[in-house]
N, CA, C and O atoms as CSV, one atom per row, in Angstrom:
chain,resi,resn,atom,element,x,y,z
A,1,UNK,N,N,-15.906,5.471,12.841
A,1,UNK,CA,C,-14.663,5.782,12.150
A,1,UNK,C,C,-13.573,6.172,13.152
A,1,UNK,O,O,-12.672,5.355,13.340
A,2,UNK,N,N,-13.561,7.201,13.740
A,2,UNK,CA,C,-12.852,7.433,14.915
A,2,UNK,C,C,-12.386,6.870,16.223
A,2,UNK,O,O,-11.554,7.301,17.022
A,3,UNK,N,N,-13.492,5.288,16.242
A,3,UNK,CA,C,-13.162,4.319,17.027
A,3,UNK,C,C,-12.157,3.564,16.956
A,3,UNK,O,O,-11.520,3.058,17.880
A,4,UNK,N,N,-11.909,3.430,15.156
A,4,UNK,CA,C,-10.764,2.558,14.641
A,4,UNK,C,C,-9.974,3.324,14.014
A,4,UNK,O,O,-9.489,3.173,12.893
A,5,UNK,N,N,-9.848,4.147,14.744
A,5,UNK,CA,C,-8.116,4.537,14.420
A,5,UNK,C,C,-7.403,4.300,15.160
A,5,UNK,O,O,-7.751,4.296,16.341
A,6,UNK,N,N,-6.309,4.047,14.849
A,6,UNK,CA,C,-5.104,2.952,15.059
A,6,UNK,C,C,-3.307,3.989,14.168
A,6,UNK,O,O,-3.097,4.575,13.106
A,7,UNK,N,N,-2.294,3.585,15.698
A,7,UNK,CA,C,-1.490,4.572,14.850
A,7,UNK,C,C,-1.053,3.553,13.387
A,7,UNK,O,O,-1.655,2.510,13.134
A,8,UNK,N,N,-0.007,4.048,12.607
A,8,UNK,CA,C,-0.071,4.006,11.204
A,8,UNK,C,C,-1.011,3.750,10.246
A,8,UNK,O,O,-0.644,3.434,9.114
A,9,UNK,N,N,-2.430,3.857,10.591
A,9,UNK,CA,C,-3.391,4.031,9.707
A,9,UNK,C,C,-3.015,4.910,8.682
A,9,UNK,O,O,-2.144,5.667,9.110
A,10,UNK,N,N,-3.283,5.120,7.578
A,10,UNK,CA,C,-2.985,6.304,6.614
A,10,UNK,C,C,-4.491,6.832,6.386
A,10,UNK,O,O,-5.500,6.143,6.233
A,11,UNK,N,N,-4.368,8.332,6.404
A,11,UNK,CA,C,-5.844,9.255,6.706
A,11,UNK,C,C,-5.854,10.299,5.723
A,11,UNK,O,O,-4.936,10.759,5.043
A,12,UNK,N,N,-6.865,10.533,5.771
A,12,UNK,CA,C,-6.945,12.378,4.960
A,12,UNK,C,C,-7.960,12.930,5.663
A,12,UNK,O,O,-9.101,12.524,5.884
A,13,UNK,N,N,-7.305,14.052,6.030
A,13,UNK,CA,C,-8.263,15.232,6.664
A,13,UNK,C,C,-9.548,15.778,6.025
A,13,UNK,O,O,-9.722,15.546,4.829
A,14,UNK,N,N,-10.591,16.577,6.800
A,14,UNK,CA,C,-11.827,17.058,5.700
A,14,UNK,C,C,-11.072,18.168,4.982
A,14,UNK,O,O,-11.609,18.721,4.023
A,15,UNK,N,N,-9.455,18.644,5.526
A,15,UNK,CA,C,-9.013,19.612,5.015
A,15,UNK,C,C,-7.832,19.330,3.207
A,15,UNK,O,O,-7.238,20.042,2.397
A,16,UNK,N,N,-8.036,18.211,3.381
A,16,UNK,CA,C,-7.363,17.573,2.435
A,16,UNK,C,C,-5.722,17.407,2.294
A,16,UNK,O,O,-4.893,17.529,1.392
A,17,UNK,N,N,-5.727,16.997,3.947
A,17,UNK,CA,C,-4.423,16.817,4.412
A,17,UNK,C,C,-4.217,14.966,4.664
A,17,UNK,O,O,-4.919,14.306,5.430
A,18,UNK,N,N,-2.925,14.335,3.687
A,18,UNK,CA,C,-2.498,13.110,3.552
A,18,UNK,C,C,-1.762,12.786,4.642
A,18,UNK,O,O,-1.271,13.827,5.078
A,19,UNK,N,N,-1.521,12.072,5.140
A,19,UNK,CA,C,-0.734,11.321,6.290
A,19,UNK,C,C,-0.723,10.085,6.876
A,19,UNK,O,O,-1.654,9.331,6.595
A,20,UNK,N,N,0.218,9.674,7.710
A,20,UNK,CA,C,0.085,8.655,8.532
A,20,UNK,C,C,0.053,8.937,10.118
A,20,UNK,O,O,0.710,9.852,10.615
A,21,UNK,N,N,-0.758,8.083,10.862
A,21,UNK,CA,C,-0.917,8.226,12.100
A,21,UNK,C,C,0.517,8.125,12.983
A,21,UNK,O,O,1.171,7.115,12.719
A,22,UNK,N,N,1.004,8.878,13.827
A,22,UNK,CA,C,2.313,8.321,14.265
A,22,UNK,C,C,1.724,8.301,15.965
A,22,UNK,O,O,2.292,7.563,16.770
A,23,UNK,N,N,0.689,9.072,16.348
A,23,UNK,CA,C,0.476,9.502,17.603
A,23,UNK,C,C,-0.943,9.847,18.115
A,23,UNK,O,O,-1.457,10.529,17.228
A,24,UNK,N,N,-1.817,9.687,19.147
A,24,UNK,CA,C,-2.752,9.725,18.753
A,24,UNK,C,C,-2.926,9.820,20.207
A,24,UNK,O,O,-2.311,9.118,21.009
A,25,UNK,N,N,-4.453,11.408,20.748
A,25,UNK,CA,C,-4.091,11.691,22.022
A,25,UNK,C,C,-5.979,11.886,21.577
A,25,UNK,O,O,-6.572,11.563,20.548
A,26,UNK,N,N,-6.549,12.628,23.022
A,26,UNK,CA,C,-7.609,12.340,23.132
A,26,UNK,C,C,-8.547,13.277,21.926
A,26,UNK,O,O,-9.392,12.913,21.108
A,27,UNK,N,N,-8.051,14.428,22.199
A,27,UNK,CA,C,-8.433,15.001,20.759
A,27,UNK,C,C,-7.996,15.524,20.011
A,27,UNK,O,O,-8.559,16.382,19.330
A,28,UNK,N,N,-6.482,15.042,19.881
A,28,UNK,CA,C,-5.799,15.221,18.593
A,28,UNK,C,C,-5.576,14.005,18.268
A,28,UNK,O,O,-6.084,13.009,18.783
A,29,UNK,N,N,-4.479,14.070,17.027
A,29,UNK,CA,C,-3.730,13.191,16.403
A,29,UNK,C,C,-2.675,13.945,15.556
A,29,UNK,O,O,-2.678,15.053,15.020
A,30,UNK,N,N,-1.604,12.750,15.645
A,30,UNK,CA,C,-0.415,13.797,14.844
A,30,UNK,C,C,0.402,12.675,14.005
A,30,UNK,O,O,0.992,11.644,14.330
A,31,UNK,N,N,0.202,13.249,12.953
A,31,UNK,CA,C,0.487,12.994,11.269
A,31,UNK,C,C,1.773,13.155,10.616
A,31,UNK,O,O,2.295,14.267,10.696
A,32,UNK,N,N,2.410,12.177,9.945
A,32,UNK,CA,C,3.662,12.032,9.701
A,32,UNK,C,C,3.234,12.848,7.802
A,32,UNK,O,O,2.382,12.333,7.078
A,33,UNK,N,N,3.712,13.591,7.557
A,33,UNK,CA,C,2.909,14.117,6.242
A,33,UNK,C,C,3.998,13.461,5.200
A,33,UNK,O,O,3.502,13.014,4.166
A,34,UNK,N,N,5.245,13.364,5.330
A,34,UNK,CA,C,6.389,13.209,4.667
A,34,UNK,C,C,7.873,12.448,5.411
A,34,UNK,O,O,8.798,12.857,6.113
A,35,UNK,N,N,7.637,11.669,5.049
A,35,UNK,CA,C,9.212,10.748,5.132
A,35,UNK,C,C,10.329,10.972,5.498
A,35,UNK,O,O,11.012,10.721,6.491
A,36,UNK,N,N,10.458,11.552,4.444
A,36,UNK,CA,C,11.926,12.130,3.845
A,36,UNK,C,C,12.237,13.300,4.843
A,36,UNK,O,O,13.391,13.241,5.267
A,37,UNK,N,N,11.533,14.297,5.298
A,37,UNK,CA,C,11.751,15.378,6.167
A,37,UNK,C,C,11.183,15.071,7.300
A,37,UNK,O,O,11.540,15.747,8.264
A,38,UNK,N,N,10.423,14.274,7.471
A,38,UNK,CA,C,10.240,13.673,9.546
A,38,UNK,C,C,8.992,14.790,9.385
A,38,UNK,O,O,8.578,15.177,10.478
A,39,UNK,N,N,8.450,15.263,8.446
A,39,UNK,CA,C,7.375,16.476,8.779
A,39,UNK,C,C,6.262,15.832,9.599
A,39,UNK,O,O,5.800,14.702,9.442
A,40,UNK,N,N,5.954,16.641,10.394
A,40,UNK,CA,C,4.433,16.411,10.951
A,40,UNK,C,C,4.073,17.200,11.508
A,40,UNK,O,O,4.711,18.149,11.963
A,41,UNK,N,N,2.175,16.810,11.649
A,41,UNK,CA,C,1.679,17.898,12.040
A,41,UNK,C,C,0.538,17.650,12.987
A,41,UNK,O,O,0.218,16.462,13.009
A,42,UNK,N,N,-0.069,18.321,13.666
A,42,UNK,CA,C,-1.307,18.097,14.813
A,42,UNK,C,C,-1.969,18.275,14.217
A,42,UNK,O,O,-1.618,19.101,13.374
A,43,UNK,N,N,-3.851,17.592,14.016
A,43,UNK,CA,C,-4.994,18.188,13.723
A,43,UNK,C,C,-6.076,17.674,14.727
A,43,UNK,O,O,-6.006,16.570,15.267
A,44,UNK,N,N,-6.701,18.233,14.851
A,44,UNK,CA,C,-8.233,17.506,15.653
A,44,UNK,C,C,-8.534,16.095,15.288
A,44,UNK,O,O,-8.574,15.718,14.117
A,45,UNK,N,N,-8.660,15.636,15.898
A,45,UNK,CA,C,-9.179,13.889,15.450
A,45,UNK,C,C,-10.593,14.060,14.552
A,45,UNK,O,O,-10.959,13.305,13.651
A,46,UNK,N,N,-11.354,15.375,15.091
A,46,UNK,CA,C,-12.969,15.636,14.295
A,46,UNK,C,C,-12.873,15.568,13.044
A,46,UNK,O,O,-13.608,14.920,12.299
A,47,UNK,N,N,-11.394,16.646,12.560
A,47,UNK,CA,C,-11.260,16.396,10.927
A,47,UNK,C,C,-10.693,15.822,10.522
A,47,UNK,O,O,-9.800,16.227,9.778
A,48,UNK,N,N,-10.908,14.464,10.805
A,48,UNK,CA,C,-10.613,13.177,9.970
A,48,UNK,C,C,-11.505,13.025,9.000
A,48,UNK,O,O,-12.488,13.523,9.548
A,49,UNK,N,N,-11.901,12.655,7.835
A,49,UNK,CA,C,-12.812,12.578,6.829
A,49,UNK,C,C,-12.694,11.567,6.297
A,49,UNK,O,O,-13.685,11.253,5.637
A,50,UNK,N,N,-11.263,10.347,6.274
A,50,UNK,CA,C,-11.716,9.207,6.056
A,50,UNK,C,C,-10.066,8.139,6.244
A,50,UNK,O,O,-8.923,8.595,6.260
A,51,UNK,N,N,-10.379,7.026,6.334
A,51,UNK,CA,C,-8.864,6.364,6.550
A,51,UNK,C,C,-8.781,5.671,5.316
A,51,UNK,O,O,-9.682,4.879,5.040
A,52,UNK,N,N,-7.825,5.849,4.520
A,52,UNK,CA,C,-7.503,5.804,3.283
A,52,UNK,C,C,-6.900,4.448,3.440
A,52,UNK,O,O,-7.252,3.779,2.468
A,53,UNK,N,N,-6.153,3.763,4.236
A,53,UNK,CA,C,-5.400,2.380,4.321
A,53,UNK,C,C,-5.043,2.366,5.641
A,53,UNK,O,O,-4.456,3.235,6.285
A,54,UNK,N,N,-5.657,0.767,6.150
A,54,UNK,CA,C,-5.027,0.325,7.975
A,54,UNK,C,C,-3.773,-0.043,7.913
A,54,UNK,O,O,-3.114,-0.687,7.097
A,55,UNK,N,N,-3.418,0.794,9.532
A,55,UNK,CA,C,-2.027,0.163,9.163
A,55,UNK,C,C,-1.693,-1.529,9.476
A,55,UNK,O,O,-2.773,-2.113,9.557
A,56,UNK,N,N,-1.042,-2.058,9.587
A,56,UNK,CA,C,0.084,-3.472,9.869
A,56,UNK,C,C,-0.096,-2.793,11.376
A,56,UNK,O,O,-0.086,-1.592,11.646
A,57,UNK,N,N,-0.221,-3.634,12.047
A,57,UNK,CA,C,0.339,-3.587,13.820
A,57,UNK,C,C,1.433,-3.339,14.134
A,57,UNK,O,O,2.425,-3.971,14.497
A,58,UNK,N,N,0.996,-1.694,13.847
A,58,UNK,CA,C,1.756,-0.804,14.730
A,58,UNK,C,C,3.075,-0.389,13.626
A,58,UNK,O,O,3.673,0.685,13.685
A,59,UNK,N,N,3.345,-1.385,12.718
A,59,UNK,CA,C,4.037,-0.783,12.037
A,59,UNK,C,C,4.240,0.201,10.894
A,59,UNK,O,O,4.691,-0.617,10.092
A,60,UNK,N,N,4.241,1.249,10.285
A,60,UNK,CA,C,3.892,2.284,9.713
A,60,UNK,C,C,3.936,2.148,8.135
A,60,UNK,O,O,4.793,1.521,7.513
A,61,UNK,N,N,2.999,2.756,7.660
A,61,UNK,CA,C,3.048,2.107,5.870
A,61,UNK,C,C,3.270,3.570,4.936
A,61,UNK,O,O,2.360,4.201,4.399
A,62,UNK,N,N,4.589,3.875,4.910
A,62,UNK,CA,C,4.867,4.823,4.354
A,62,UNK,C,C,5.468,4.919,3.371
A,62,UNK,O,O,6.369,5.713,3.099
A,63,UNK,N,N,4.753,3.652,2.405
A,63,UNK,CA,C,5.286,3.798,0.858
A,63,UNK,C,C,4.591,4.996,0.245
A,63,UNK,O,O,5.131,5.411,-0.781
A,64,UNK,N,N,3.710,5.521,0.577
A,64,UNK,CA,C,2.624,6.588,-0.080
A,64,UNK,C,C,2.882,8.239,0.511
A,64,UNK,O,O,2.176,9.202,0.209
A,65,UNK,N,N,3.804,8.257,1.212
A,65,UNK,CA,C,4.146,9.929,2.114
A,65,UNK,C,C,5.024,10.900,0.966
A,65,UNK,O,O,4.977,12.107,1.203
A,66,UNK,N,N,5.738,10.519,-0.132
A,66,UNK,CA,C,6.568,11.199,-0.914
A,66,UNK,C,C,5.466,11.405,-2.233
A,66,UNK,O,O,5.417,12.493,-2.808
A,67,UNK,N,N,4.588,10.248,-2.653
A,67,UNK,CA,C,3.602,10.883,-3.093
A,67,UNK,C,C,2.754,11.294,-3.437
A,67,UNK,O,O,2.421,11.579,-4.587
A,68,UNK,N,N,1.966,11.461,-1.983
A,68,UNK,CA,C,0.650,12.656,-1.186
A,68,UNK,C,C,1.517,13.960,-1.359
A,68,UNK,O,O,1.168,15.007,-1.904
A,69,UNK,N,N,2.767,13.652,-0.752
A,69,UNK,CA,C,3.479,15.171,-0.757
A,69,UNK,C,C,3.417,15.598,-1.866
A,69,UNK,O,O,2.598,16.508,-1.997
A,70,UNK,N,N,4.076,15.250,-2.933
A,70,UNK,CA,C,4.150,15.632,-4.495
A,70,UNK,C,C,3.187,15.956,-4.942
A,70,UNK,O,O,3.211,16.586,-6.000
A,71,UNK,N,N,2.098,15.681,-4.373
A,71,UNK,CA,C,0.721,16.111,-5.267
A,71,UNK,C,C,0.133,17.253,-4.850
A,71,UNK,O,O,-0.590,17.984,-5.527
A,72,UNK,N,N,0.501,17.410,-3.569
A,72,UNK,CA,C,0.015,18.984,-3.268
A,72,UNK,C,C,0.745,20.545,-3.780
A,72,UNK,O,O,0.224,21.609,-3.447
């Protein structure tokens, strides 16, 4: 799982955090959570728990960031 991550993958944390990949370092990764506000955030690459949709090469699929947000 962690082999194929790829940035704009869209992920959810084991913490039940939604996002898209924007950045991706040896043992982090950092997550675009929301659109509309540029939010993001760092987590461990460990708590990844599953990739919800691959991205397009390289290009980012952020029809779904306004609402993951809304639902929390």
């Amino acid at each position: 799982l962690h082999s194929s991550l790829k940035k704009s993958d869209r992920v959810q944390t084991i913490g039940g955090i939604i996002g898209t990949v924007v950045e991706l370092r040896d043992d982090t990764m950092v997550l675009r959570t929301h659109e509309a506000s540029n939010t993001r955030i760092t987590v461990a690459r460990s708590a990844l728990q599953t990739i919800l949709k691959q991205g397009r090469d390289g290009a980012a699929d952020d029809a779904g960031d306004d609402q993951a947000a809304s639902a929390a």
